[in-house]
PDB file of C-alpha atoms in Angstrom:
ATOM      1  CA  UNK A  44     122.685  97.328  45.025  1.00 77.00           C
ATOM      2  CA  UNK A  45     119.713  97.973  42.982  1.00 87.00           C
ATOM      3  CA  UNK A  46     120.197 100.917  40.062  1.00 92.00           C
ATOM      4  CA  UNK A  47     117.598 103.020  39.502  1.00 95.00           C
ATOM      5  CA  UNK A  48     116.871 105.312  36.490  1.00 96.00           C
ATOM      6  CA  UNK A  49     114.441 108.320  36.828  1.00 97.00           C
ATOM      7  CA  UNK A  50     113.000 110.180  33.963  1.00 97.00           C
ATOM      8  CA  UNK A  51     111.325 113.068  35.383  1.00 95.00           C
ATOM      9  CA  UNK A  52     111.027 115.825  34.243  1.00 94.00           C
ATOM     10  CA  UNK A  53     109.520 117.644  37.723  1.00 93.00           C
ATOM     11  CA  UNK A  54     112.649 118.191  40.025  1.00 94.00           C
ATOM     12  CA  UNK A  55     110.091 117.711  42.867  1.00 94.00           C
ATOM     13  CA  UNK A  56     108.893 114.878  41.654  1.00 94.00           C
ATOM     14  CA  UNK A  57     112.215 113.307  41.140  1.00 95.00           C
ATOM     15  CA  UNK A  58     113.373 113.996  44.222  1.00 94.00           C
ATOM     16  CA  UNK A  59     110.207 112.045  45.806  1.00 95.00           C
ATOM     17  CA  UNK A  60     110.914 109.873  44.142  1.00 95.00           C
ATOM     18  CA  UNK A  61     114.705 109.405  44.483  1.00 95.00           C
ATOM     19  CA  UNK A  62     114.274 109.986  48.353  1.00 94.00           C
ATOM     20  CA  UNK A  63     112.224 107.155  48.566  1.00 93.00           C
ATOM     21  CA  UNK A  64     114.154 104.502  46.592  1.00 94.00           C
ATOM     22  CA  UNK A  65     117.137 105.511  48.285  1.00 93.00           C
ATOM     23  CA  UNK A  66     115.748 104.775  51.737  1.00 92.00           C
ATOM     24  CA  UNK A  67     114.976 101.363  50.407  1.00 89.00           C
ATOM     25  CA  UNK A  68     118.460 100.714  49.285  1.00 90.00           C
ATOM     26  CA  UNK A  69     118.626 101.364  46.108  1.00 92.00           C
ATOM     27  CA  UNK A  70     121.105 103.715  44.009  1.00 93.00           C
ATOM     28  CA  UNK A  71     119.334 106.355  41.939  1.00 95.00           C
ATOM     29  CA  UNK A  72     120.146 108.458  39.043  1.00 94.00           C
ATOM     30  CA  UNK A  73     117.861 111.558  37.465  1.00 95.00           C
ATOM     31  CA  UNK A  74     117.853 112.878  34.070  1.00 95.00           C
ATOM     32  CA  UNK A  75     115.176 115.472  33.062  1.00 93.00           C
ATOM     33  CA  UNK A  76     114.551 114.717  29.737  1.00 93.00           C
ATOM     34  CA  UNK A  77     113.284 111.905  27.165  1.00 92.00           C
ATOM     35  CA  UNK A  78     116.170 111.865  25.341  1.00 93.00           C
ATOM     36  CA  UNK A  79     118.523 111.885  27.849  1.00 93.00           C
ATOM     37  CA  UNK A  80     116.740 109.931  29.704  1.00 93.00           C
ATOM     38  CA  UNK A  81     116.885 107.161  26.529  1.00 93.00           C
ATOM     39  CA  UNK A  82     120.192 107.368  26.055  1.00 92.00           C
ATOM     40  CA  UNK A  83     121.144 106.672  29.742  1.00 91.00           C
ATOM     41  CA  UNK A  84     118.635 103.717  29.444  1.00 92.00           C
ATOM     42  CA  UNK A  85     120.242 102.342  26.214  1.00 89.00           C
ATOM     43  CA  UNK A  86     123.252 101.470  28.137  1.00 85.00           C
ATOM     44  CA  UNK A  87     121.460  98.709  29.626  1.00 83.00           C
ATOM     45  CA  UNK A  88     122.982  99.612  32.956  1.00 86.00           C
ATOM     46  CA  UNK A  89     119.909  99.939  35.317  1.00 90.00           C
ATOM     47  CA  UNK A  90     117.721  97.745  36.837  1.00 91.00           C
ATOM     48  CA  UNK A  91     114.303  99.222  36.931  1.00 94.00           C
ATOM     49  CA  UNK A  92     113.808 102.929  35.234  1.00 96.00           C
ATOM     50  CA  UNK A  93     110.913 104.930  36.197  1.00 97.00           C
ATOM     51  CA  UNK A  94     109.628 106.822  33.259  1.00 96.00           C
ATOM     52  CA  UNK A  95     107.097 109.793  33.519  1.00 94.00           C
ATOM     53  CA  UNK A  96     104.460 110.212  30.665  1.00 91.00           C
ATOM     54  CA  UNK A  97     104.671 113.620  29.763  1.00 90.00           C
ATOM     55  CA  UNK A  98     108.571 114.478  28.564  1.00 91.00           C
ATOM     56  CA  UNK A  99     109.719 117.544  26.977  1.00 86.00           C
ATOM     57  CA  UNK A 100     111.051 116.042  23.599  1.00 85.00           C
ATOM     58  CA  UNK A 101     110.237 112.169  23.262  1.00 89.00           C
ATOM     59  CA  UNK A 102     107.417 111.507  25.728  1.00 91.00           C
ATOM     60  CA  UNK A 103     107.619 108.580  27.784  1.00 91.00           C
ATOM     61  CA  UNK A 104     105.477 105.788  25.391  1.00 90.00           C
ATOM     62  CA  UNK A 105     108.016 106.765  22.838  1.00 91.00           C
ATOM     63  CA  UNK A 106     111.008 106.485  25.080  1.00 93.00           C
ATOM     64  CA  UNK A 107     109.981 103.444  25.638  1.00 90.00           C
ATOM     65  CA  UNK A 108     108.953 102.019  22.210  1.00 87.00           C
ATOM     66  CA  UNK A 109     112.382 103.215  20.865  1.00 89.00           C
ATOM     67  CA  UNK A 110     114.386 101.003  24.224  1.00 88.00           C
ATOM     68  CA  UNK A 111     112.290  97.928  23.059  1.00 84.00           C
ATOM     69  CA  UNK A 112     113.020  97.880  19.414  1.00 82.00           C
ATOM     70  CA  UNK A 113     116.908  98.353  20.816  1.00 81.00           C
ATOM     71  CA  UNK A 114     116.445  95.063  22.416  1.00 78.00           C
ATOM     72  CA  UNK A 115     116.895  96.598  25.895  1.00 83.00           C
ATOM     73  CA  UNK A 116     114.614  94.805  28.417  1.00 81.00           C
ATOM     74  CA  UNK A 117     114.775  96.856  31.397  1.00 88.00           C
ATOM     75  CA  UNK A 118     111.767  96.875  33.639  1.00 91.00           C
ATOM     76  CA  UNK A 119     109.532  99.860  32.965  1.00 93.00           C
ATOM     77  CA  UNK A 120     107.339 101.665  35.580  1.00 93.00           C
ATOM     78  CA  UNK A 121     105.438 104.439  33.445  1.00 92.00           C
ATOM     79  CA  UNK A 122     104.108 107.596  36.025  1.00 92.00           C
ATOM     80  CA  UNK A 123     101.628 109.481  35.056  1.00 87.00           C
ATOM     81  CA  UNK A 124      99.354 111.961  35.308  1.00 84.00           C
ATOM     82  CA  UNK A 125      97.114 111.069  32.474  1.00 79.00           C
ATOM     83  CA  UNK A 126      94.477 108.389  34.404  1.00 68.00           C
ATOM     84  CA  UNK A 127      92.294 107.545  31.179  1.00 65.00           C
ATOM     85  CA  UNK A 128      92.522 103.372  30.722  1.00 67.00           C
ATOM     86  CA  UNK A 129      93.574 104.217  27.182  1.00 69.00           C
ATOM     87  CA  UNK A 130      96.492 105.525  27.877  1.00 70.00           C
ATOM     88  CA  UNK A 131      97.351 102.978  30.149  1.00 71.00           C
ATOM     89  CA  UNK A 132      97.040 100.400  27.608  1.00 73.00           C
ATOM     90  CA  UNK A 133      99.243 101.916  25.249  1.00 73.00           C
ATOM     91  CA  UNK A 134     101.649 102.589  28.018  1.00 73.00           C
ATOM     92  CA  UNK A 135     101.768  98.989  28.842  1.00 73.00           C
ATOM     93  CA  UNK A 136     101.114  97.563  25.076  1.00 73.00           C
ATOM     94  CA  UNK A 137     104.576  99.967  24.238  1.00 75.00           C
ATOM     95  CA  UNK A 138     106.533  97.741  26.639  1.00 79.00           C
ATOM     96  CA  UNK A 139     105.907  99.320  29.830  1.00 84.00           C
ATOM     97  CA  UNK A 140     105.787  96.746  33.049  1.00 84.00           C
ATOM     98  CA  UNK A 141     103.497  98.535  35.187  1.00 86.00           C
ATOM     99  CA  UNK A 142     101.873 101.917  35.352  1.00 86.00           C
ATOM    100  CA  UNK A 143     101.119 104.431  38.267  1.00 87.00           C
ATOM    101  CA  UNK A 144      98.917 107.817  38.294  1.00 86.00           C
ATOM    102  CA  UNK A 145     100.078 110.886  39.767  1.00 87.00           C
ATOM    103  CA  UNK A 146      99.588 111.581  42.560  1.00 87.00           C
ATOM    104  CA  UNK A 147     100.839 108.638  44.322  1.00 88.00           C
ATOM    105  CA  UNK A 148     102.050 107.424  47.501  1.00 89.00           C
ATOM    106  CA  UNK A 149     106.194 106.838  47.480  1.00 90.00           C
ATOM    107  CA  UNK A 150     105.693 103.703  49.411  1.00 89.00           C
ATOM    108  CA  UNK A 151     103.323 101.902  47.035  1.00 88.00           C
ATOM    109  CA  UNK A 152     105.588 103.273  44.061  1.00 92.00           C
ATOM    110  CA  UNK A 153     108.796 102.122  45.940  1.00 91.00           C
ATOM    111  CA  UNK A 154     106.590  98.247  46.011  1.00 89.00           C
ATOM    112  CA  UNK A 155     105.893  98.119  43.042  1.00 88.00           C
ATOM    113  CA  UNK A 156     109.655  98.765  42.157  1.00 91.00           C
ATOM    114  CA  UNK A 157     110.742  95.980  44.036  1.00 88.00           C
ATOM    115  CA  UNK A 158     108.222  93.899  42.858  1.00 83.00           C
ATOM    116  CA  UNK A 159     109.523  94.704  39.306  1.00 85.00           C
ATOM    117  CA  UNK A 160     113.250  94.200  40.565  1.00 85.00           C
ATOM    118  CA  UNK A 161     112.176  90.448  41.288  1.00 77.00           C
ATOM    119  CA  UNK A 162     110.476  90.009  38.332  1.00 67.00           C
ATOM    120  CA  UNK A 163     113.761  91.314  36.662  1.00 65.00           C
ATOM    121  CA  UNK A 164     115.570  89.018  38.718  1.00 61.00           C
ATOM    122  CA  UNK A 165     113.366  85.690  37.621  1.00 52.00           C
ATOM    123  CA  UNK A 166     113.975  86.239  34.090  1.00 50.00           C
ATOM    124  CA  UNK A 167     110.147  86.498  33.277  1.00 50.00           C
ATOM    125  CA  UNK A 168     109.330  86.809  29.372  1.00 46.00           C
ATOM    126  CA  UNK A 169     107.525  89.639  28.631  1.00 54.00           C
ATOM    127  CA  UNK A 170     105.296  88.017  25.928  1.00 65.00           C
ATOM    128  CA  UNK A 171     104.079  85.228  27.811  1.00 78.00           C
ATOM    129  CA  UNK A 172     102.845  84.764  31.961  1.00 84.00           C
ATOM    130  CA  UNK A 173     102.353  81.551  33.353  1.00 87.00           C
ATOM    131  CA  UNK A 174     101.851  80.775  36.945  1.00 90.00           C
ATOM    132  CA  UNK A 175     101.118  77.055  38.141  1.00 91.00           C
ATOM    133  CA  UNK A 176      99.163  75.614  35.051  1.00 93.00           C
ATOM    134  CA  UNK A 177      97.491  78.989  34.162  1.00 94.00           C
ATOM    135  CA  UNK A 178      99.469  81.101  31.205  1.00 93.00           C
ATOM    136  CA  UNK A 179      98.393  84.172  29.779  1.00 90.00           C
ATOM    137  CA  UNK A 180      99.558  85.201  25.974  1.00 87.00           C
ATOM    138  CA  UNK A 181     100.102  88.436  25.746  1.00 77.00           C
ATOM    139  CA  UNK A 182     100.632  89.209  22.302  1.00 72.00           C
ATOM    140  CA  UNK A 183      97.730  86.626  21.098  1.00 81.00           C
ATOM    141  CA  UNK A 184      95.849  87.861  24.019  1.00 84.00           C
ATOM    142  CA  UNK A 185      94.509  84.537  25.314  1.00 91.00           C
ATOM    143  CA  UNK A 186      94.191  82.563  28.402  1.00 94.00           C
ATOM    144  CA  UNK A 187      93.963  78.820  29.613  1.00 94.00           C
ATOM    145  CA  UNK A 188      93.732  77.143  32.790  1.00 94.00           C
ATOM    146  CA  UNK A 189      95.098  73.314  32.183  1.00 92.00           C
ATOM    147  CA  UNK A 190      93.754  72.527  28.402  1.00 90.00           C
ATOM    148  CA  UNK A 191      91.134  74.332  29.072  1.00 93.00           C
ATOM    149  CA  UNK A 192      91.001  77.779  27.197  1.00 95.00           C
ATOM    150  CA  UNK A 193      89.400  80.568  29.177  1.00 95.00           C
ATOM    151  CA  UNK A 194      87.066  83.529  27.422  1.00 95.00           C
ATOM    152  CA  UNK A 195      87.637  86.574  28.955  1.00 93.00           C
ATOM    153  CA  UNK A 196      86.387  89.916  28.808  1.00 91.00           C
ATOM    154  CA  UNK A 197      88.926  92.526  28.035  1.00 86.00           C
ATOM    155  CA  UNK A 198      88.522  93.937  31.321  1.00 87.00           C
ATOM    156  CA  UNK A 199      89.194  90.408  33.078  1.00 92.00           C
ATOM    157  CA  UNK A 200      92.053  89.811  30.643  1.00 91.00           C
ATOM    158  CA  UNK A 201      93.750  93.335  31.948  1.00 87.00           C
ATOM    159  CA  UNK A 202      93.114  92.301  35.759  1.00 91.00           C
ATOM    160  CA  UNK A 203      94.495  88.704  35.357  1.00 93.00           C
ATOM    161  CA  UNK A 204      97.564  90.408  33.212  1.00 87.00           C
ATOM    162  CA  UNK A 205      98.513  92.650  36.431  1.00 85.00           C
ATOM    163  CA  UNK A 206      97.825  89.511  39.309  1.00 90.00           C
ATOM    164  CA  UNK A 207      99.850  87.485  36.980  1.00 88.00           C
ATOM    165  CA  UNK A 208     102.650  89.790  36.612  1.00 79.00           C
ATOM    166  CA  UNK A 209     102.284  90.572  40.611  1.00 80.00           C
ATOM    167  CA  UNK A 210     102.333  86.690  41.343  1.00 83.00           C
ATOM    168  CA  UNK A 211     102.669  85.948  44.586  1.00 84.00           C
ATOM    169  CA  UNK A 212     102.649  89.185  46.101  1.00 84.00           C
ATOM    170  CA  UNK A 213      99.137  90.614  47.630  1.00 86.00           C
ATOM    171  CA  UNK A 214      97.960  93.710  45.595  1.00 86.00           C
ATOM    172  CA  UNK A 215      95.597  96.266  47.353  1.00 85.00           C
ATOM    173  CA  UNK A 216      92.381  97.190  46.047  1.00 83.00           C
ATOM    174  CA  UNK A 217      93.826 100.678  45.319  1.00 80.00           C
ATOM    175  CA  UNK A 218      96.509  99.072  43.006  1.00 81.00           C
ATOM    176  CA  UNK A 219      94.063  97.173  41.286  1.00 82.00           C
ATOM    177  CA  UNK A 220      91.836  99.871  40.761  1.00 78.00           C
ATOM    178  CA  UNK A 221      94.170 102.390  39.718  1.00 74.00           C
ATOM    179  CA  UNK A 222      96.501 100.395  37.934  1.00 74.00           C
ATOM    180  CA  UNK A 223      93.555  97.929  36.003  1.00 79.00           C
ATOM    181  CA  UNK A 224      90.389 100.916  35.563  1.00 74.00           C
ATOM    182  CA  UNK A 225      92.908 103.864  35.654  1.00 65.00           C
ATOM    183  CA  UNK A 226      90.620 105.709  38.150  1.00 61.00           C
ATOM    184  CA  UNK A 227      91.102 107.009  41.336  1.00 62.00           C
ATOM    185  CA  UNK A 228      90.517 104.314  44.182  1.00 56.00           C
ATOM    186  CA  UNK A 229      87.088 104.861  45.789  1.00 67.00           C
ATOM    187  CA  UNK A 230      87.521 102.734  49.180  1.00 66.00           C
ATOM    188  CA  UNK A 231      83.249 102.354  49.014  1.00 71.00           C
ATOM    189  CA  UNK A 232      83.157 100.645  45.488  1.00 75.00           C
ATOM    190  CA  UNK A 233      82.607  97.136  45.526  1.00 83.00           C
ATOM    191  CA  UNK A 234      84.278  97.043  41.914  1.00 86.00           C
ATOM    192  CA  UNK A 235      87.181  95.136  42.380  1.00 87.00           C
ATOM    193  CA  UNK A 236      85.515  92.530  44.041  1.00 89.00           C
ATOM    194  CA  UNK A 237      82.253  91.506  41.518  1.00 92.00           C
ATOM    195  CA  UNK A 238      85.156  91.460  38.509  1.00 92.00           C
ATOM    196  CA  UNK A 239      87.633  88.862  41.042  1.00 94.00           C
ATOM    197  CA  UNK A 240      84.567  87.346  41.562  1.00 95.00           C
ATOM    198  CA  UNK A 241      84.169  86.604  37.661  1.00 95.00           C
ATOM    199  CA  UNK A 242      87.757  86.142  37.177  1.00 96.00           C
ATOM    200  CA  UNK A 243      87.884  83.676  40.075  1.00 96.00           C
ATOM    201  CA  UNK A 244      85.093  81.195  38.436  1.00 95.00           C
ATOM    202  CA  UNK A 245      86.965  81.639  35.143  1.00 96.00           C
ATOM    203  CA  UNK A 246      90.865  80.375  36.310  1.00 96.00           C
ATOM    204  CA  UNK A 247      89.592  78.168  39.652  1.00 95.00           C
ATOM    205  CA  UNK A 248      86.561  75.971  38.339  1.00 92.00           C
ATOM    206  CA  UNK A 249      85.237  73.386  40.599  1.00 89.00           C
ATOM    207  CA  UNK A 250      88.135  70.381  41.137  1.00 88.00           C
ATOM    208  CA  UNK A 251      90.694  72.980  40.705  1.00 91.00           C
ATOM    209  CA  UNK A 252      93.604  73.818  42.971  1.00 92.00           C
ATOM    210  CA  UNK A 253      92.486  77.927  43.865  1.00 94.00           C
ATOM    211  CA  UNK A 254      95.453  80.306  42.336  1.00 95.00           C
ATOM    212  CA  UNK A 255      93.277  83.368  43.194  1.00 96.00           C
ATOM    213  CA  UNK A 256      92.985  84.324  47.147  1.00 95.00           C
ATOM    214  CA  UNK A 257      91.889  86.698  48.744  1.00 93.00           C
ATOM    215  CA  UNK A 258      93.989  88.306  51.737  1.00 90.00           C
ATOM    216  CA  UNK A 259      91.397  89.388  54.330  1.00 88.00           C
ATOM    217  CA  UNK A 260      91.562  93.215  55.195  1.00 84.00           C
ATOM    218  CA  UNK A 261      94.479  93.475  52.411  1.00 84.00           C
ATOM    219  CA  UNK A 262      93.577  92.390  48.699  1.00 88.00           C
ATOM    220  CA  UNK A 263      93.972  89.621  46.451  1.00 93.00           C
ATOM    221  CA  UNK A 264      97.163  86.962  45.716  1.00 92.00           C
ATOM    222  CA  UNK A 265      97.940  85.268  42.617  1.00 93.00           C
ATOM    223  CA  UNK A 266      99.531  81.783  43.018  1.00 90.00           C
ATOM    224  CA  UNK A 267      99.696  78.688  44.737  1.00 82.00           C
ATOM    225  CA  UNK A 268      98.191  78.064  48.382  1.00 72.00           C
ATOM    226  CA  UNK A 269     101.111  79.113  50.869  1.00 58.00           C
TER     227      UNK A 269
END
């Protein structure tokens, strides 16, 4: 069984949260507080953690920063209800895995969860992605496709980051916008689809084998035809 660690420091919030993960299986655990919540974390006993932004004490980039440079590797997904790309970045840049904005819905957190559990499982390096022949650098913050390097914008770089670390599971449009632009999804934006579009002629050039597909009436996949 799955453990869970929640750092929240909104009872209700917690209990969403816990409620939800629980119905999927998974065994939970709540402490209210940054520092408590790091030195439950230190242990190295969990799984996943879920880590809200704004902690009384050490806030959650710091909680964070302080489990990395203690070598601890559990997956991180940061809530929070700061939405500003910015933030998001440093969030992720601090060690965090993935990154949600208040409010969301308990099922897409409780996905992106378990998508972090099988990550965890996999062994996946933090520092560098690679899927297929395409690997992404994430401290030298380059791409390539083959020998081929590939110049992207920052944006594209941030959108290939999350399908990368996503491989193989379809992502909605709402977790790409919300998780990539840190804005709230607007279902009549046709966003998401011009930068794929970019992206896609970047990592699948003609005579390639496609890694980027697009799941009618869902979103996009990362990986291999299936």
């Amino acid at each position: 069984m799955a453990r869970v660690l929640i750092i929240e420091d909104d009872e209700v919030t917690a209990r969403e949260i816990a409620t939800e993960l629980s119905g999927h299986g998974m065994q939970v655990e709540w402490v209210g507080s940054g520092q408590d919540g790091l030195d439950r974390a230190a242990t190295g006993r969990y799984d996943v953690i879920t880590l809200d932004r704004m902690l009384p004490g050490l806030d959650g980039i710091e909680v964070i920063g302080r489990l990395r440079e203690r070598g601890v590797q559990t997956p991180v997904l940061m809530i929070s209800a700061l939405s500003d790309v910015d933030d998001r970045i440093r969030g992720l840049r601090a060690g965090g895995d993935d990154y949600l904005t208040k409010p969301f819905a308990p099922d897409e957190m409780a996905a992106r969860v378990e998508v972090l559990l099988r990550r965890h499982d996999t062994g996946q390096t933090r520092s560098q992605l690679k899927v297929a022949d395409l690997e992404l650098d994430l401290l030298s913050r380059t791409a390539r496709r083959g020998e081929a390097e590939l110049n992207l914008l920052p944006t594209e770089f941030r959108l290939l980051e999350f399908l990368m670390r996503h491989s193989g599971q379809v992502l909605t449009r709402m977790m790409l916008f919300e998780t990539v632009w840190g804005l709230n999804f607007d279902p009549g934006t046709n966003l998401i689809d011009v930068h794929i579009g970019r992206l896609r002629r970047k990592v699948d050039p003609a005579g390639s084998e496609p890694l980027i597909h697009t799941v009618r009436g869902s979103g996009y996949r990362l990986g291999k035809h299936v």
